[in-house]
């Protein structure tokens, strides 16, 4: 026997559980430069009803998918000359093991071979001519338009791209993205605005996450109450059927 | 099961590491030429599908509808690079207090024969006339001042002159070399202001002071630590607040679990 009400309660508990997972991740990542808040979309009852009326689908609250917000975080000063933030739209391009990656986390470092890498993940950052290699012993500086200089000589230009649609990007980590589908199109930004000595903080608002957490706690309590009540009334119903009562 | 708790645990332990790092910076705020380090954190890989989905897929031979739900798995400390920005320079009255204005490092031979690199120029002369650091490690290449030396002059280009028995003539007794690195942030801290070469720092490039980027030697000066106490404190408060929030969230999740376990009376 399946009981409709018990199922709804269970689906409610499950979707709340998945949201908590997202909230927890947002909270622990709230201090990561370039981190983008992410959440799941739960199909609301009206949409579920509509879907159910057209085909035999369930009317349960269900997790439909997840999304990442692209709102920019605030810029925080670090004073480190290899910390970059993008003041315009767009993403830095890195060479990840999965292919091209995109990020707004501009914390860079130079490795022993002089390659310019991201601090998070150690991915080589790409310029117009591919990987950027700094000649031995030279001092790197990066201009506001993304020109990379080694001891004042121009060696490359940081590549900054803008996705045509935000959902073209799929998260690899909270701050690195890849193309989400084959049709994804990213266009070069010819005039990016780069700020050195700053990082873009995550766009997570701790207050918002905390509020969501409180409401989820209540939703969870309500759903378990619902199951409890239904359980009790089912037990009553069964009692009715017992002989000699 | 209990994924949110694992995610929270990664966060709490990364923040604990960061607090430890900040504490170490603060404790060394008055150490000569101490270089602060930063805990660089990174977000962990996203997972697209749960085990449950994959199991279902494998068993039913059909593909689970592409709902495209991604979950983060937390955070970790990626590295704790040292920040080699120069500290401010304090004037002293010890002739063997040297500060480097530039990117160079002094080289010292440790007791075990290996070479270590340091920015701390609080040097001394031992009873054999060797120039050593406060722990008795000799400068590399070794520098010996003659017996009876009464005063030492070190020029900005690193030449060392000594006068014996208050003579007005100074004789050159040696030359200081400095080392530079392609990626100083990759050096490994050994404690006692010493750093060691690693894979990521690259090999040292040895040169003379006063030449391309090595920096000048300044006598009667000491480089202070580059720790900014106020910004460390601010950072500490911020990390503590996030730590608190995550702890609260864990409590919330815990009470959610309780409400589930109490469903069945």
PDB file of C-alpha atoms in Angstrom, chain B residues 59-176:
ATOM      1  CA  UNK B  59      20.456  -1.778 -12.160  1.00  0.00           C
ATOM      2  CA  UNK B  60      17.681  -0.628 -14.422  1.00  0.00           C
ATOM      3  CA  UNK B  61      19.870  -0.243 -17.488  1.00  0.00           C
ATOM      4  CA  UNK B  62      18.126   3.038 -18.204  1.00  0.00           C
ATOM      5  CA  UNK B  63      19.450   6.464 -17.810  1.00  0.00           C
ATOM      6  CA  UNK B  64      18.247   8.637 -15.012  1.00  0.00           C
ATOM      7  CA  UNK B  65      16.604  11.744 -16.468  1.00  0.00           C
ATOM      8  CA  UNK B  66      19.265  14.436 -16.676  1.00  0.00           C
ATOM      9  CA  UNK B  67      18.076  16.590 -13.819  1.00  0.00           C
ATOM     10  CA  UNK B  68      21.486  18.161 -13.569  1.00  0.00           C
ATOM     11  CA  UNK B  69      21.697  18.675  -9.843  1.00  0.00           C
ATOM     12  CA  UNK B  70      25.175  19.479  -8.624  1.00  0.00           C
ATOM     13  CA  UNK B  71      26.379  19.366  -5.062  1.00  0.00           C
ATOM     14  CA  UNK B  72      29.437  20.995  -3.586  1.00  0.00           C
ATOM     15  CA  UNK B  73      31.571  18.949  -1.267  1.00  0.00           C
ATOM     16  CA  UNK B  74      33.088  21.642   0.910  1.00  0.00           C
ATOM     17  CA  UNK B  75      36.322  23.499   1.166  1.00  0.00           C
ATOM     18  CA  UNK B  76      39.979  22.941   1.916  1.00  0.00           C
ATOM     19  CA  UNK B  77      43.196  24.841   2.449  1.00  0.00           C
ATOM     20  CA  UNK B  78      44.997  24.692  -0.907  1.00  0.00           C
ATOM     21  CA  UNK B  79      48.321  26.065   0.263  1.00  0.00           C
ATOM     22  CA  UNK B  80      49.863  28.351   2.850  1.00  0.00           C
ATOM     23  CA  UNK B  81      52.309  30.410   0.810  1.00  0.00           C
ATOM     24  CA  UNK B  82      54.601  32.877   2.555  1.00  0.00           C
ATOM     25  CA  UNK B  83      54.124  36.480   1.643  1.00  0.00           C
ATOM     26  CA  UNK B  84      57.577  37.919   0.904  1.00  0.00           C
ATOM     27  CA  UNK B  85      56.658  41.592   0.816  1.00  0.00           C
ATOM     28  CA  UNK B  86      59.322  43.609   2.598  1.00  0.00           C
ATOM     29  CA  UNK B  87      58.864  44.544   6.223  1.00  0.00           C
ATOM     30  CA  UNK B  88      59.723  48.032   7.426  1.00  0.00           C
ATOM     31  CA  UNK B  89      63.341  48.677   8.361  1.00  0.00           C
ATOM     32  CA  UNK B  90      64.403  49.585  11.874  1.00  0.00           C
ATOM     33  CA  UNK B  91      67.686  51.313  12.600  1.00  0.00           C
ATOM     34  CA  UNK B  92      69.881  49.689  15.250  1.00  0.00           C
ATOM     35  CA  UNK B  93      73.379  50.344  16.550  1.00  0.00           C
ATOM     36  CA  UNK B  94      74.852  46.915  15.904  1.00  0.00           C
ATOM     37  CA  UNK B  95      77.289  46.888  12.946  1.00  0.00           C
ATOM     38  CA  UNK B  96      76.290  43.316  12.103  1.00  0.00           C
ATOM     39  CA  UNK B  97      72.585  44.054  11.775  1.00  0.00           C
ATOM     40  CA  UNK B  98      71.948  43.893   8.049  1.00  0.00           C
ATOM     41  CA  UNK B  99      68.743  44.460   6.122  1.00  0.00           C
ATOM     42  CA  UNK B 100      68.203  43.654   2.458  1.00  0.00           C
ATOM     43  CA  UNK B 101      66.310  46.240   0.435  1.00  0.00           C
ATOM     44  CA  UNK B 102      65.197  44.099  -2.474  1.00  0.00           C
ATOM     45  CA  UNK B 103      64.341  40.491  -3.178  1.00  0.00           C
ATOM     46  CA  UNK B 104      67.539  38.694  -2.147  1.00  0.00           C
ATOM     47  CA  UNK B 105      68.078  36.175   0.629  1.00  0.00           C
ATOM     48  CA  UNK B 106      71.149  35.553   2.781  1.00  0.00           C
ATOM     49  CA  UNK B 107      72.498  32.017   2.517  1.00  0.00           C
ATOM     50  CA  UNK B 108      73.449  30.009   5.576  1.00  0.00           C
ATOM     51  CA  UNK B 109      75.039  26.611   5.998  1.00  0.00           C
ATOM     52  CA  UNK B 110      73.045  24.615   8.538  1.00  0.00           C
ATOM     53  CA  UNK B 111      74.640  22.186  11.006  1.00  0.00           C
ATOM     54  CA  UNK B 112      73.720  19.275   8.718  1.00  0.00           C
ATOM     55  CA  UNK B 113      75.572  20.831   5.804  1.00  0.00           C
ATOM     56  CA  UNK B 114      72.549  21.872   3.762  1.00  0.00           C
ATOM     57  CA  UNK B 115      71.984  25.430   2.652  1.00  0.00           C
ATOM     58  CA  UNK B 116      69.054  27.459   3.965  1.00  0.00           C
ATOM     59  CA  UNK B 117      67.924  30.934   3.007  1.00  0.00           C
ATOM     60  CA  UNK B 118      66.898  33.784   5.274  1.00  0.00           C
ATOM     61  CA  UNK B 119      66.050  37.452   5.190  1.00  0.00           C
ATOM     62  CA  UNK B 120      67.014  37.932   8.832  1.00  0.00           C
ATOM     63  CA  UNK B 121      70.316  39.785   9.024  1.00  0.00           C
ATOM     64  CA  UNK B 122      70.847  39.826  12.785  1.00  0.00           C
ATOM     65  CA  UNK B 123      74.388  38.443  12.516  1.00  0.00           C
ATOM     66  CA  UNK B 124      77.170  37.898  15.024  1.00  0.00           C
ATOM     67  CA  UNK B 125      80.847  37.012  15.069  1.00  0.00           C
ATOM     68  CA  UNK B 126      81.695  33.738  16.810  1.00  0.00           C
ATOM     69  CA  UNK B 127      84.937  33.062  18.705  1.00  0.00           C
ATOM     70  CA  UNK B 128      86.689  31.865  15.522  1.00  0.00           C
ATOM     71  CA  UNK B 129      85.851  35.050  13.667  1.00  0.00           C
ATOM     72  CA  UNK B 130      83.113  33.454  11.542  1.00  0.00           C
ATOM     73  CA  UNK B 131      80.068  35.523  10.728  1.00  0.00           C
ATOM     74  CA  UNK B 132      77.076  33.511  11.972  1.00  0.00           C
ATOM     75  CA  UNK B 133      73.353  33.864  12.613  1.00  0.00           C
ATOM     76  CA  UNK B 134      71.958  33.837  16.193  1.00  0.00           C
ATOM     77  CA  UNK B 135      71.855  30.001  16.093  1.00  0.00           C
ATOM     78  CA  UNK B 136      75.499  29.690  15.057  1.00  0.00           C
ATOM     79  CA  UNK B 137      74.842  28.812  11.394  1.00  0.00           C
ATOM     80  CA  UNK B 138      77.645  30.130   9.193  1.00  0.00           C
ATOM     81  CA  UNK B 139      77.103  32.474   6.287  1.00  0.00           C
ATOM     82  CA  UNK B 140      77.571  30.799   2.909  1.00  0.00           C
ATOM     83  CA  UNK B 141      80.106  31.359   1.366  1.00  0.00           C
ATOM     84  CA  UNK B 142      81.903  31.585   4.733  1.00  0.00           C
ATOM     85  CA  UNK B 143      83.190  34.941   5.915  1.00  0.00           C
ATOM     86  CA  UNK B 144      85.930  35.235   8.521  1.00  0.00           C
ATOM     87  CA  UNK B 145      87.064  38.489  10.054  1.00  0.00           C
ATOM     88  CA  UNK B 146      90.718  38.662  11.161  1.00  0.00           C
ATOM     89  CA  UNK B 147      91.639  38.392  14.825  1.00  0.00           C
ATOM     90  CA  UNK B 148      91.551  41.690  16.692  1.00  0.00           C
ATOM     91  CA  UNK B 149      88.952  43.239  14.427  1.00  0.00           C
ATOM     92  CA  UNK B 150      87.580  46.315  16.086  1.00  0.00           C
ATOM     93  CA  UNK B 151      85.095  47.487  13.506  1.00  0.00           C
ATOM     94  CA  UNK B 152      83.371  46.118  10.448  1.00  0.00           C
ATOM     95  CA  UNK B 153      81.946  48.066   7.548  1.00  0.00           C
ATOM     96  CA  UNK B 154      79.617  46.429   5.066  1.00  0.00           C
ATOM     97  CA  UNK B 155      78.945  48.325   1.883  1.00  0.00           C
ATOM     98  CA  UNK B 156      75.639  48.354   0.040  1.00  0.00           C
ATOM     99  CA  UNK B 157      77.158  46.135  -2.651  1.00  0.00           C
ATOM    100  CA  UNK B 158      78.001  43.520  -0.016  1.00  0.00           C
ATOM    101  CA  UNK B 159      81.765  44.002   0.300  1.00  0.00           C
ATOM    102  CA  UNK B 160      82.884  43.483   3.882  1.00  0.00           C
ATOM    103  CA  UNK B 161      85.719  45.634   5.245  1.00  0.00           C
ATOM    104  CA  UNK B 162      87.397  45.213   8.615  1.00  0.00           C
ATOM    105  CA  UNK B 163      89.713  47.387  10.659  1.00  0.00           C
ATOM    106  CA  UNK B 164      92.136  45.656  13.031  1.00  0.00           C
ATOM    107  CA  UNK B 165      93.221  47.190  16.339  1.00  0.00           C
ATOM    108  CA  UNK B 166      91.467  50.493  15.715  1.00  0.00           C
ATOM    109  CA  UNK B 167      93.520  51.087  12.592  1.00  0.00           C
ATOM    110  CA  UNK B 168      92.174  53.725  10.248  1.00  0.00           C
ATOM    111  CA  UNK B 169      92.786  51.404   7.273  1.00  0.00           C
ATOM    112  CA  UNK B 170      89.995  49.076   6.348  1.00  0.00           C
ATOM    113  CA  UNK B 171      90.862  45.919   4.425  1.00  0.00           C
ATOM    114  CA  UNK B 172      88.424  43.965   2.326  1.00  0.00           C
ATOM    115  CA  UNK B 173      87.816  40.591   3.959  1.00  0.00           C
ATOM    116  CA  UNK B 174      85.009  39.184   1.864  1.00  0.00           C
ATOM    117  CA  UNK B 175      81.947  39.619  -0.242  1.00  0.00           C
ATOM    118  CA  UNK B 176      78.320  38.770   0.609  1.00  0.00           C
TER     119      UNK B 176
END
